[in-house]
PDB file of C-alpha atoms and ligand atoms in Angstrom:
ATOM      1  CA  MET A  59       8.141   5.616  -1.166  1.00 89.00           C
ATOM      2  CA  ARG A  60       4.646   4.236  -1.743  1.00 94.00           C
ATOM      3  CA  GLY A  61       3.472   1.680   0.826  1.00 97.00           C
ATOM      4  CA  LYS A  62       2.187  -1.793  -0.022  1.00 98.00           C
ATOM      5  CA  PHE A  63      -1.423  -2.782  -0.459  1.00 98.00           C
ATOM      6  CA  ILE A  64      -2.454  -6.256   0.731  1.00 98.00           C
ATOM      7  CA  THR A  65      -5.971  -7.671   0.463  1.00 99.00           C
ATOM      8  CA  PHE A  66      -7.622 -10.741   1.962  1.00 99.00           C
ATOM      9  CA  GLU A  67     -10.308 -12.534  -0.019  1.00 98.00           C
ATOM     10  CA  GLY A  68     -12.346 -15.694   0.058  1.00 98.00           C
ATOM     11  CA  PRO A  69     -15.651 -17.172   1.137  1.00 96.00           C
ATOM     12  CA  GLU A  70     -17.259 -16.246   4.472  1.00 94.00           C
ATOM     13  CA  GLY A  71     -15.751 -17.822   7.565  1.00 95.00           C
ATOM     14  CA  GLY A  72     -12.340 -18.332   5.937  1.00 97.00           C
ATOM     15  CA  GLY A  73     -10.695 -16.400   8.766  1.00 97.00           C
ATOM     16  CA  LYS A  74     -10.056 -13.121   6.932  1.00 98.00           C
ATOM     17  CA  SER A  75     -10.798 -10.831   9.873  1.00 97.00           C
ATOM     18  CA  THR A  76      -8.647 -13.018  12.156  1.00 98.00           C
ATOM     19  CA  GLN A  77      -5.709 -13.018   9.711  1.00 98.00           C
ATOM     20  CA  VAL A  78      -6.013  -9.307   8.853  1.00 98.00           C
ATOM     21  CA  GLN A  79      -5.385  -8.450  12.511  1.00 98.00           C
ATOM     22  CA  ALA A  80      -2.603 -11.028  12.869  1.00 98.00           C
ATOM     23  CA  LEU A  81      -0.799  -9.728   9.756  1.00 98.00           C
ATOM     24  CA  ALA A  82      -1.176  -6.092  10.814  1.00 98.00           C
ATOM     25  CA  ASP A  83       0.330  -6.911  14.250  1.00 98.00           C
ATOM     26  CA  TRP A  84       3.197  -8.785  12.630  1.00 98.00           C
ATOM     27  CA  LEU A  85       3.924  -5.997  10.115  1.00 98.00           C
ATOM     28  CA  ARG A  86       3.989  -3.449  12.947  1.00 98.00           C
ATOM     29  CA  LYS A  87       6.585  -5.610  14.682  1.00 98.00           C
ATOM     30  CA  GLN A  88       8.626  -5.379  11.469  1.00 97.00           C
ATOM     31  CA  GLY A  89       8.541  -1.594  11.869  1.00 97.00           C
ATOM     32  CA  LYS A  90       5.835  -0.779   9.322  1.00 98.00           C
ATOM     33  CA  ALA A  91       3.080   1.763   9.792  1.00 98.00           C
ATOM     34  CA  VAL A  92      -0.088  -0.181   8.996  1.00 98.00           C
ATOM     35  CA  VAL A  93      -3.618   0.907   8.174  1.00 98.00           C
ATOM     36  CA  VAL A  94      -6.308  -1.767   8.525  1.00 98.00           C
ATOM     37  CA  THR A  95      -9.550  -1.308   6.666  1.00 98.00           C
ATOM     38  CA  ARG A  96     -12.386  -3.348   5.229  1.00 98.00           C
ATOM     39  CA  GLU A  97     -14.962  -3.561   2.489  1.00 98.00           C
ATOM     40  CA  PRO A  98     -17.689  -2.684   2.389  1.00 98.00           C
ATOM     41  CA  GLY A  99     -16.865   0.017   4.916  1.00 98.00           C
ATOM     42  CA  GLY A 100     -13.783   1.851   6.131  1.00 98.00           C
ATOM     43  CA  THR A 101     -15.208   5.393   6.172  1.00 98.00           C
ATOM     44  CA  ARG A 102     -18.330   6.797   7.802  1.00 98.00           C
ATOM     45  CA  LEU A 103     -20.299   6.835   4.567  1.00 98.00           C
ATOM     46  CA  ALA A 104     -18.951   3.447   3.458  1.00 98.00           C
ATOM     47  CA  GLU A 105     -19.965   1.939   6.830  1.00 97.00           C
ATOM     48  CA  LEU A 106     -23.498   3.234   6.256  1.00 96.00           C
ATOM     49  CA  ILE A 107     -23.467   1.507   2.860  1.00 96.00           C
ATOM     50  CA  ARG A 108     -22.249  -1.684   4.606  1.00 96.00           C
ATOM     51  CA  GLY A 109     -25.362  -1.582   6.761  1.00 93.00           C
ATOM     52  CA  LEU A 110     -27.524  -1.264   3.647  1.00 92.00           C
ATOM     53  CA  VAL A 111     -26.026  -4.226   1.776  1.00 91.00           C
ATOM     54  CA  ARG A 112     -25.986  -6.518   4.810  1.00 85.00           C
ATOM     55  CA  ASP A 113     -29.410  -5.770   6.297  1.00 79.00           C
ATOM     56  CA  GLU A 114     -32.361  -8.060   5.906  1.00 75.00           C
ATOM     57  CA  MET A 115     -34.995  -5.707   4.552  1.00 78.00           C
ATOM     58  CA  ASP A 116     -38.441  -5.885   2.962  1.00 80.00           C
ATOM     59  CA  ASP A 117     -37.129  -4.524  -0.335  1.00 87.00           C
ATOM     60  CA  PRO A 118     -33.547  -5.833  -0.614  1.00 88.00           C
ATOM     61  CA  PRO A 119     -31.350  -4.253  -3.317  1.00 92.00           C
ATOM     62  CA  VAL A 120     -31.706  -5.795  -6.763  1.00 93.00           C
ATOM     63  CA  THR A 121     -28.406  -7.164  -8.086  1.00 94.00           C
ATOM     64  CA  ARG A 122     -27.527  -4.061 -10.135  1.00 96.00           C
ATOM     65  CA  CYS A 123     -28.193  -1.857  -7.124  1.00 96.00           C
ATOM     66  CA  GLU A 124     -26.085  -4.174  -4.931  1.00 95.00           C
ATOM     67  CA  VAL A 125     -23.157  -3.818  -7.385  1.00 98.00           C
ATOM     68  CA  LEU A 126     -23.375  -0.035  -7.293  1.00 98.00           C
ATOM     69  CA  LEU A 127     -23.542   0.030  -3.488  1.00 98.00           C
ATOM     70  CA  PHE A 128     -20.350  -2.046  -3.176  1.00 98.00           C
ATOM     71  CA  LEU A 129     -18.648   0.158  -5.771  1.00 98.00           C
ATOM     72  CA  ALA A 130     -19.784   3.365  -4.056  1.00 98.00           C
ATOM     73  CA  SER A 131     -18.314   2.112  -0.789  1.00 98.00           C
ATOM     74  CA  ARG A 132     -15.052   1.278  -2.595  1.00 98.00           C
ATOM     75  CA  ALA A 133     -14.799   4.729  -4.185  1.00 98.00           C
ATOM     76  CA  GLN A 134     -14.952   6.287  -0.714  1.00 98.00           C
ATOM     77  CA  VAL A 135     -12.449   4.034   1.023  1.00 98.00           C
ATOM     78  CA  VAL A 136      -9.960   4.136  -1.871  1.00 98.00           C
ATOM     79  CA  SER A 137      -9.891   7.910  -2.103  1.00 98.00           C
ATOM     80  CA  GLN A 138     -10.230   8.736   1.599  1.00 98.00           C
ATOM     81  CA  VAL A 139      -8.240   5.948   3.273  1.00 98.00           C
ATOM     82  CA  ILE A 140      -6.232   3.649   0.999  1.00 98.00           C
ATOM     83  CA  ARG A 141      -4.583   6.043  -1.461  1.00 98.00           C
ATOM     84  CA  PRO A 142      -3.621   8.633   1.200  1.00 98.00           C
ATOM     85  CA  ALA A 143      -2.126   5.858   3.382  1.00 98.00           C
ATOM     86  CA  LEU A 144      -0.107   4.384   0.504  1.00 98.00           C
ATOM     87  CA  ALA A 145       1.105   7.876  -0.449  1.00 98.00           C
ATOM     88  CA  ARG A 146       2.391   8.362   3.132  1.00 98.00           C
ATOM     89  CA  GLY A 147       4.339   5.117   2.776  1.00 98.00           C
ATOM     90  CA  ASP A 148       2.041   3.118   5.078  1.00 98.00           C
ATOM     91  CA  TRP A 149       1.070  -0.468   4.421  1.00 98.00           C
ATOM     92  CA  VAL A 150      -2.639  -1.072   3.950  1.00 98.00           C
ATOM     93  CA  VAL A 151      -4.275  -4.378   4.881  1.00 99.00           C
ATOM     94  CA  CYS A 152      -7.837  -4.617   3.607  1.00 98.00           C
ATOM     95  CA  ASP A 153     -10.502  -7.223   4.479  1.00 98.00           C
ATOM     96  CA  ARG A 154     -11.991  -7.818   0.979  1.00 98.00           C
ATOM     97  CA  PHE A 155     -11.611  -5.606  -2.098  1.00 98.00           C
ATOM     98  CA  ALA A 156     -12.421  -5.743  -5.811  1.00 98.00           C
ATOM     99  CA  ASP A 157     -12.036  -9.521  -6.189  1.00 98.00           C
ATOM    100  CA  SER A 158     -15.074  -9.921  -3.915  1.00 98.00           C
ATOM    101  CA  THR A 159     -17.143  -7.966  -6.435  1.00 98.00           C
ATOM    102  CA  PHE A 160     -15.926 -10.161  -9.296  1.00 98.00           C
ATOM    103  CA  ALA A 161     -16.564 -13.350  -7.277  1.00 98.00           C
ATOM    104  CA  TYR A 162     -19.880 -12.492  -5.563  1.00 96.00           C
ATOM    105  CA  GLN A 163     -21.619 -10.226  -8.070  1.00 96.00           C
ATOM    106  CA  GLY A 164     -19.854 -11.688 -11.131  1.00 97.00           C
ATOM    107  CA  PHE A 165     -19.484 -15.448 -10.657  1.00 97.00           C
ATOM    108  CA  GLY A 166     -22.106 -15.638  -7.897  1.00 95.00           C
ATOM    109  CA  ARG A 167     -24.887 -13.394  -9.185  1.00 94.00           C
ATOM    110  CA  GLY A 168     -24.084 -13.671 -12.895  1.00 95.00           C
ATOM    111  CA  ILE A 169     -23.142 -10.081 -13.803  1.00 97.00           C
ATOM    112  CA  ASP A 170     -20.612  -9.873 -16.638  1.00 98.00           C
ATOM    113  CA  VAL A 171     -17.165  -9.913 -14.984  1.00 98.00           C
ATOM    114  CA  GLN A 172     -15.551  -7.694 -17.632  1.00 98.00           C
ATOM    115  CA  LEU A 173     -18.254  -5.084 -17.101  1.00 98.00           C
ATOM    116  CA  LEU A 174     -17.559  -5.235 -13.338  1.00 98.00           C
ATOM    117  CA  LYS A 175     -13.832  -4.805 -14.028  1.00 98.00           C
ATOM    118  CA  ASN A 176     -14.538  -1.678 -16.076  1.00 98.00           C
ATOM    119  CA  PHE A 177     -16.724  -0.205 -13.319  1.00 98.00           C
ATOM    120  CA  ASN A 178     -14.095  -1.150 -10.766  1.00 98.00           C
ATOM    121  CA  ASP A 179     -11.347   0.635 -12.715  1.00 98.00           C
ATOM    122  CA  PHE A 180     -13.526   3.728 -12.668  1.00 98.00           C
ATOM    123  CA  VAL A 181     -13.977   3.733  -8.873  1.00 98.00           C
ATOM    124  CA  THR A 182     -10.418   2.703  -7.967  1.00 98.00           C
ATOM    125  CA  GLU A 183      -8.712   4.694 -10.738  1.00 98.00           C
ATOM    126  CA  GLY A 184      -6.748   1.559 -11.517  1.00 98.00           C
ATOM    127  CA  LEU A 185      -5.561   0.696  -8.004  1.00 98.00           C
ATOM    128  CA  VAL A 186      -4.601  -3.002  -7.824  1.00 98.00           C
ATOM    129  CA  PRO A 187      -3.367  -4.773  -4.653  1.00 98.00           C
ATOM    130  CA  ASP A 188       0.324  -5.713  -4.480  1.00 98.00           C
ATOM    131  CA  MET A 189      -0.690  -9.037  -2.965  1.00 98.00           C
ATOM    132  CA  THR A 190      -3.987 -10.844  -2.461  1.00 98.00           C
ATOM    133  CA  LEU A 191      -4.257 -13.663   0.055  1.00 98.00           C
ATOM    134  CA  LEU A 192      -7.111 -15.974  -0.879  1.00 98.00           C
ATOM    135  CA  LEU A 193      -8.218 -17.869   2.233  1.00 98.00           C
ATOM    136  CA  ASP A 194     -10.008 -20.844   0.770  1.00 98.00           C
ATOM    137  CA  VAL A 195     -12.508 -22.977   2.677  1.00 97.00           C
ATOM    138  CA  PRO A 196     -15.152 -25.289   1.203  1.00 95.00           C
ATOM    139  CA  PRO A 197     -18.797 -24.285   1.800  1.00 92.00           C
ATOM    140  CA  GLU A 198     -19.247 -26.956   4.522  1.00 92.00           C
ATOM    141  CA  VAL A 199     -16.420 -25.495   6.620  1.00 94.00           C
ATOM    142  CA  SER A 200     -17.679 -21.987   5.986  1.00 92.00           C
ATOM    143  CA  ARG A 201     -21.160 -23.010   7.181  1.00 91.00           C
ATOM    144  CA  GLU A 202     -19.836 -24.795  10.297  1.00 92.00           C
ATOM    145  CA  ARG A 203     -17.724 -21.817  11.361  1.00 92.00           C
ATOM    146  CA  LEU A 204     -20.515 -19.319  10.810  1.00 89.00           C
ATOM    147  CA  ALA A 205     -22.993 -21.536  12.680  1.00 89.00           C
ATOM    148  CA  ALA A 206     -20.577 -21.799  15.620  1.00 89.00           C
ATOM    149  CA  ARG A 207     -20.075 -18.038  15.642  1.00 86.00           C
ATOM    150  CA  GLN A 208     -23.823 -17.405  15.424  1.00 82.00           C
ATOM    151  CA  ALA A 209     -24.475 -19.796  18.291  1.00 83.00           C
ATOM    152  CA  ALA A 210     -21.832 -18.008  20.371  1.00 81.00           C
ATOM    153  CA  THR A 211     -23.068 -14.492  19.601  1.00 77.00           C
ATOM    154  CA  ALA A 212     -26.811 -15.095  19.027  1.00 67.00           C
ATOM    155  CA  ALA A 213     -26.380 -13.354  15.645  1.00 67.00           C
ATOM    156  CA  THR A 214     -28.257 -14.426  12.518  1.00 64.00           C
ATOM    157  CA  GLY A 215     -26.815 -14.906   9.013  1.00 62.00           C
ATOM    158  CA  ASP A 216     -27.032 -11.859   6.747  1.00 67.00           C
ATOM    159  CA  ARG A 217     -28.629 -11.689   3.298  1.00 62.00           C
ATOM    160  CA  ILE A 218     -25.511 -12.850   1.426  1.00 68.00           C
ATOM    161  CA  GLU A 219     -24.417 -15.493   3.965  1.00 67.00           C
ATOM    162  CA  THR A 220     -27.801 -17.163   3.614  1.00 66.00           C
ATOM    163  CA  ALA A 221     -27.704 -17.312  -0.233  1.00 69.00           C
ATOM    164  CA  GLY A 222     -28.011 -20.895  -1.520  1.00 82.00           C
ATOM    165  CA  GLU A 223     -25.466 -23.694  -1.830  1.00 84.00           C
ATOM    166  CA  MET A 224     -24.967 -23.259  -5.613  1.00 89.00           C
ATOM    167  CA  PHE A 225     -24.212 -19.569  -5.137  1.00 91.00           C
ATOM    168  CA  HIS A 226     -21.463 -20.409  -2.633  1.00 91.00           C
ATOM    169  CA  ARG A 227     -20.005 -23.086  -4.903  1.00 92.00           C
ATOM    170  CA  ARG A 228     -19.946 -20.668  -7.874  1.00 94.00           C
ATOM    171  CA  LEU A 229     -18.234 -17.970  -5.914  1.00 93.00           C
ATOM    172  CA  ARG A 230     -15.552 -20.335  -4.609  1.00 97.00           C
ATOM    173  CA  GLU A 231     -14.856 -21.455  -8.197  1.00 97.00           C
ATOM    174  CA  GLY A 232     -14.845 -17.774  -9.177  1.00 98.00           C
ATOM    175  CA  PHE A 233     -12.138 -16.981  -6.634  1.00 98.00           C
ATOM    176  CA  PHE A 234     -10.043 -19.885  -8.004  1.00 98.00           C
ATOM    177  CA  GLU A 235     -10.473 -18.577 -11.553  1.00 98.00           C
ATOM    178  CA  LEU A 236      -9.410 -15.066 -10.540  1.00 98.00           C
ATOM    179  CA  ALA A 237      -6.355 -16.470  -8.729  1.00 98.00           C
ATOM    180  CA  HIS A 238      -5.450 -18.646 -11.700  1.00 98.00           C
ATOM    181  CA  ALA A 239      -5.559 -15.610 -14.012  1.00 98.00           C
ATOM    182  CA  GLU A 240      -3.153 -13.594 -11.827  1.00 98.00           C
ATOM    183  CA  PRO A 241      -0.773 -16.043 -10.158  1.00 98.00           C
ATOM    184  CA  LYS A 242       1.797 -13.345  -9.308  1.00 97.00           C
ATOM    185  CA  ARG A 243      -0.673 -11.321  -7.247  1.00 98.00           C
ATOM    186  CA  PHE A 244      -2.625 -14.137  -5.579  1.00 98.00           C
ATOM    187  CA  VAL A 245      -1.482 -16.508  -2.865  1.00 98.00           C
ATOM    188  CA  VAL A 246      -4.036 -19.290  -2.398  1.00 98.00           C
ATOM    189  CA  ILE A 247      -4.063 -20.677   1.142  1.00 98.00           C
ATOM    190  CA  ASP A 248      -5.875 -23.736   2.483  1.00 98.00           C
ATOM    191  CA  ALA A 249      -7.646 -21.955   5.339  1.00 98.00           C
ATOM    192  CA  THR A 250      -9.044 -25.132   6.879  1.00 98.00           C
ATOM    193  CA  GLN A 251      -5.716 -25.341   8.728  1.00 98.00           C
ATOM    194  CA  ALA A 252      -5.231 -24.027  12.282  1.00 98.00           C
ATOM    195  CA  VAL A 253      -5.174 -20.242  12.757  1.00 98.00           C
ATOM    196  CA  GLU A 254      -1.448 -20.250  13.637  1.00 98.00           C
ATOM    197  CA  LYS A 255      -0.543 -22.338  10.574  1.00 98.00           C
ATOM    198  CA  VAL A 256      -2.453 -19.993   8.263  1.00 98.00           C
ATOM    199  CA  ALA A 257      -0.831 -16.966   9.962  1.00 98.00           C
ATOM    200  CA  ALA A 258       2.629 -18.442   9.339  1.00 98.00           C
ATOM    201  CA  ILE A 259       1.875 -18.922   5.623  1.00 98.00           C
ATOM    202  CA  VAL A 260       0.539 -15.351   5.418  1.00 98.00           C
ATOM    203  CA  GLN A 261       3.726 -14.018   7.047  1.00 98.00           C
ATOM    204  CA  ASP A 262       5.915 -15.960   4.619  1.00 97.00           C
ATOM    205  CA  ALA A 263       4.010 -14.388   1.740  1.00 98.00           C
ATOM    206  CA  ALA A 264       4.295 -10.895   3.245  1.00 98.00           C
ATOM    207  CA  ARG A 265       8.063 -11.366   3.740  1.00 97.00           C
ATOM    208  CA  ARG A 266       8.385 -11.395  -0.038  1.00 94.00           C
ATOM    209  CA  LEU A 267       6.899  -7.897  -0.181  1.00 94.00           C
ATOM    210  CA  LEU A 268       9.152  -6.697   2.626  1.00 93.00           C
ATOM    211  CA  GLY A 269      12.076  -7.668   0.403  1.00 79.00           C
TER     212      GLY A 269
HETATM  213  N1  Z5A B 429     -19.329  -8.564  -0.649  1.00 55.40           N
HETATM  214  C1  Z5A B 429     -19.806  -8.610  -1.937  1.00 55.40           C
HETATM  215  O1  Z5A B 429     -20.772  -9.339  -2.211  1.00 55.40           O
HETATM  216  N2  Z5A B 429     -19.211  -7.853  -2.889  1.00 55.40           N
HETATM  217  C2  Z5A B 429     -18.180  -7.019  -2.623  1.00 55.40           C
HETATM  218  O2  Z5A B 429     -17.683  -6.329  -3.514  1.00 55.40           O
HETATM  219  C3  Z5A B 429     -17.682  -6.988  -1.283  1.00 55.40           C
HETATM  220  C4  Z5A B 429     -18.267  -7.769  -0.320  1.00 55.40           C
HETATM  221  C5  Z5A B 429     -16.521  -6.099  -0.933  1.00 55.40           C
HETATM  222  C6  Z5A B 429     -19.183  -8.795   3.716  1.00 55.40           C
HETATM  223  O3  Z5A B 429     -19.476  -9.382   4.906  1.00 55.40           O
HETATM  224  C7  Z5A B 429     -20.128  -9.414   2.701  1.00 55.40           C
HETATM  225  O4  Z5A B 429     -20.147  -8.591   1.557  1.00 55.40           O
HETATM  226  C8  Z5A B 429     -19.602 -10.758   2.278  1.00 55.40           C
HETATM  227  C9  Z5A B 429     -19.196 -10.554   0.812  1.00 55.40           C
HETATM  228  C10 Z5A B 429     -19.971  -9.382   0.390  1.00 55.40           C
HETATM  229  N3  Z5A B 429     -20.616 -11.740   2.203  1.00 55.40           N
HETATM  230  N4  Z5A B 429     -21.213 -12.246   3.084  1.00 55.40           N
HETATM  231  N5  Z5A B 429     -21.880 -12.770   3.793  1.00 55.40           N
HETATM  232  P1  Z5A B 429     -18.492  -9.456   6.133  1.00 55.40           P
HETATM  233  O5  Z5A B 429     -17.288  -8.613   5.923  1.00 55.40           O
HETATM  234  O6  Z5A B 429     -19.273  -9.221   7.363  1.00 55.40           O
HETATM  235  O7  Z5A B 429     -18.221 -10.981   6.158  1.00 55.40           O
HETATM  236  P2  Z5A B 429     -17.081 -11.800   5.564  1.00 55.40           P
HETATM  237  O8  Z5A B 429     -16.125 -10.967   4.822  1.00 55.40           O
HETATM  238  O9  Z5A B 429     -17.654 -12.908   4.809  1.00 55.40           O
HETATM  239  O10 Z5A B 429     -16.330 -12.253   6.874  1.00 55.40           O
HETATM  240  P3  Z5A B 429     -16.739 -13.241   8.008  1.00 55.40           P
HETATM  241  O11 Z5A B 429     -17.974 -14.020   7.790  1.00 55.40           O
HETATM  242  O12 Z5A B 429     -16.698 -12.416   9.256  1.00 55.40           O
HETATM  243  O13 Z5A B 429     -15.592 -14.294   7.966  1.00 55.40           O
HETATM  244  P4  Z5A B 429     -14.022 -14.101   7.999  1.00 55.40           P
HETATM  245  O14 Z5A B 429     -13.652 -12.670   8.282  1.00 55.40           O
HETATM  246  O15 Z5A B 429     -13.444 -14.696   6.783  1.00 55.40           O
HETATM  247  O16 Z5A B 429     -13.597 -15.012   9.209  1.00 55.40           O
HETATM  248  P5  Z5A B 429     -13.339 -14.633  10.779  1.00 55.40           P
HETATM  249  O17 Z5A B 429     -14.368 -13.648  11.230  1.00 55.40           O
HETATM  250  O18 Z5A B 429     -11.939 -14.332  10.991  1.00 55.40           O
HETATM  251  O19 Z5A B 429     -13.640 -16.071  11.369  1.00 55.40           O
HETATM  252  C11 Z5A B 429     -14.929 -16.631  11.315  1.00 55.40           C
HETATM  253  C12 Z5A B 429     -15.061 -17.659  12.462  1.00 55.40           C
HETATM  254  O20 Z5A B 429     -14.173 -18.747  12.221  1.00 55.40           O
HETATM  255  C13 Z5A B 429     -14.685 -17.072  13.831  1.00 55.40           C
HETATM  256  O21 Z5A B 429     -15.491 -17.648  14.797  1.00 55.40           O
HETATM  257  C14 Z5A B 429     -13.219 -17.505  13.975  1.00 55.40           C
HETATM  258  O22 Z5A B 429     -12.846 -17.610  15.316  1.00 55.40           O
HETATM  259  C15 Z5A B 429     -13.209 -18.838  13.264  1.00 55.40           C
HETATM  260  N6  Z5A B 429     -11.921 -19.123  12.607  1.00 55.40           N
HETATM  261  C16 Z5A B 429     -11.131 -18.291  11.913  1.00 55.40           C
HETATM  262  N7  Z5A B 429     -10.046 -18.925  11.445  1.00 55.40           N
HETATM  263  C17 Z5A B 429     -10.170 -20.217  11.836  1.00 55.40           C
HETATM  264  C18 Z5A B 429      -9.362 -21.379  11.650  1.00 55.40           C
HETATM  265  N8  Z5A B 429      -8.209 -21.336  10.942  1.00 55.40           N
HETATM  266  N9  Z5A B 429      -9.789 -22.518  12.178  1.00 55.40           N
HETATM  267  C19 Z5A B 429     -10.942 -22.588  12.890  1.00 55.40           C
HETATM  268  N10 Z5A B 429     -11.758 -21.525  13.107  1.00 55.40           N
HETATM  269  C20 Z5A B 429     -11.370 -20.358  12.582  1.00 55.40           C
END
């Protein structure tokens, strides 16, 4: 029997990486084999692409190039990691997927969302998550969390994190619009709550897939 495919989405600093690990641990306790992956990334080539889209460089990718890099990464991880895992019956938990392209490159950067959906269908061959957990935080909370993390790790914000305020507002609205259009797939979670509270809501949602 095919496994289930769960994605986490939302603005930066919403706690996706934290909740991906917590959900994977919980699913394993329920007896599921779980594969954790992320976008961009998840295979050797896709991780190289991740470096390219996140780096500060003298000649950063133009928007159309950025779209194609994210899609190229997705083609790799879908065919080499996600589809084989689902075919084995494993559950796949993925940190970002196609909705990030629609929100960031579509609503954020202004590329036609329908065009992005067509490209996305090409690279995923129609693969759609069984459930998408949208961890919503307003831009102020996102900024505070990233600043705290940067202070703790001496890291600097990447090219997308440092995009302007309006960009971050548009992409948050974009995520809401995507969720509104597919209420059966999306679960929208107020991710300003404590980590444990968010994890409990995520588990309740996943219980529905466990049947
Ligand atoms: N991107 C795109 O443009 N198009 C695409 O198609 C795709 C992606 C697939 C990926 O970067 C970038 O690529 C991303 C979108 C773009 N844009 N940026 N920038 P990434 O994967 O490195 O970054 P991210 O996905 O935005 O994740 P993040 O910044 O690491 O945040 P997060 O994973 O959502 O949160 P976290 O790492 O779990 O937590 C962040 C901090 O907050 C950390 O210190 C936690 O301890 C803390 N935290 C977490 N939860 C809480 C709660 N509940 N309360 C308080 N503090 C918390």
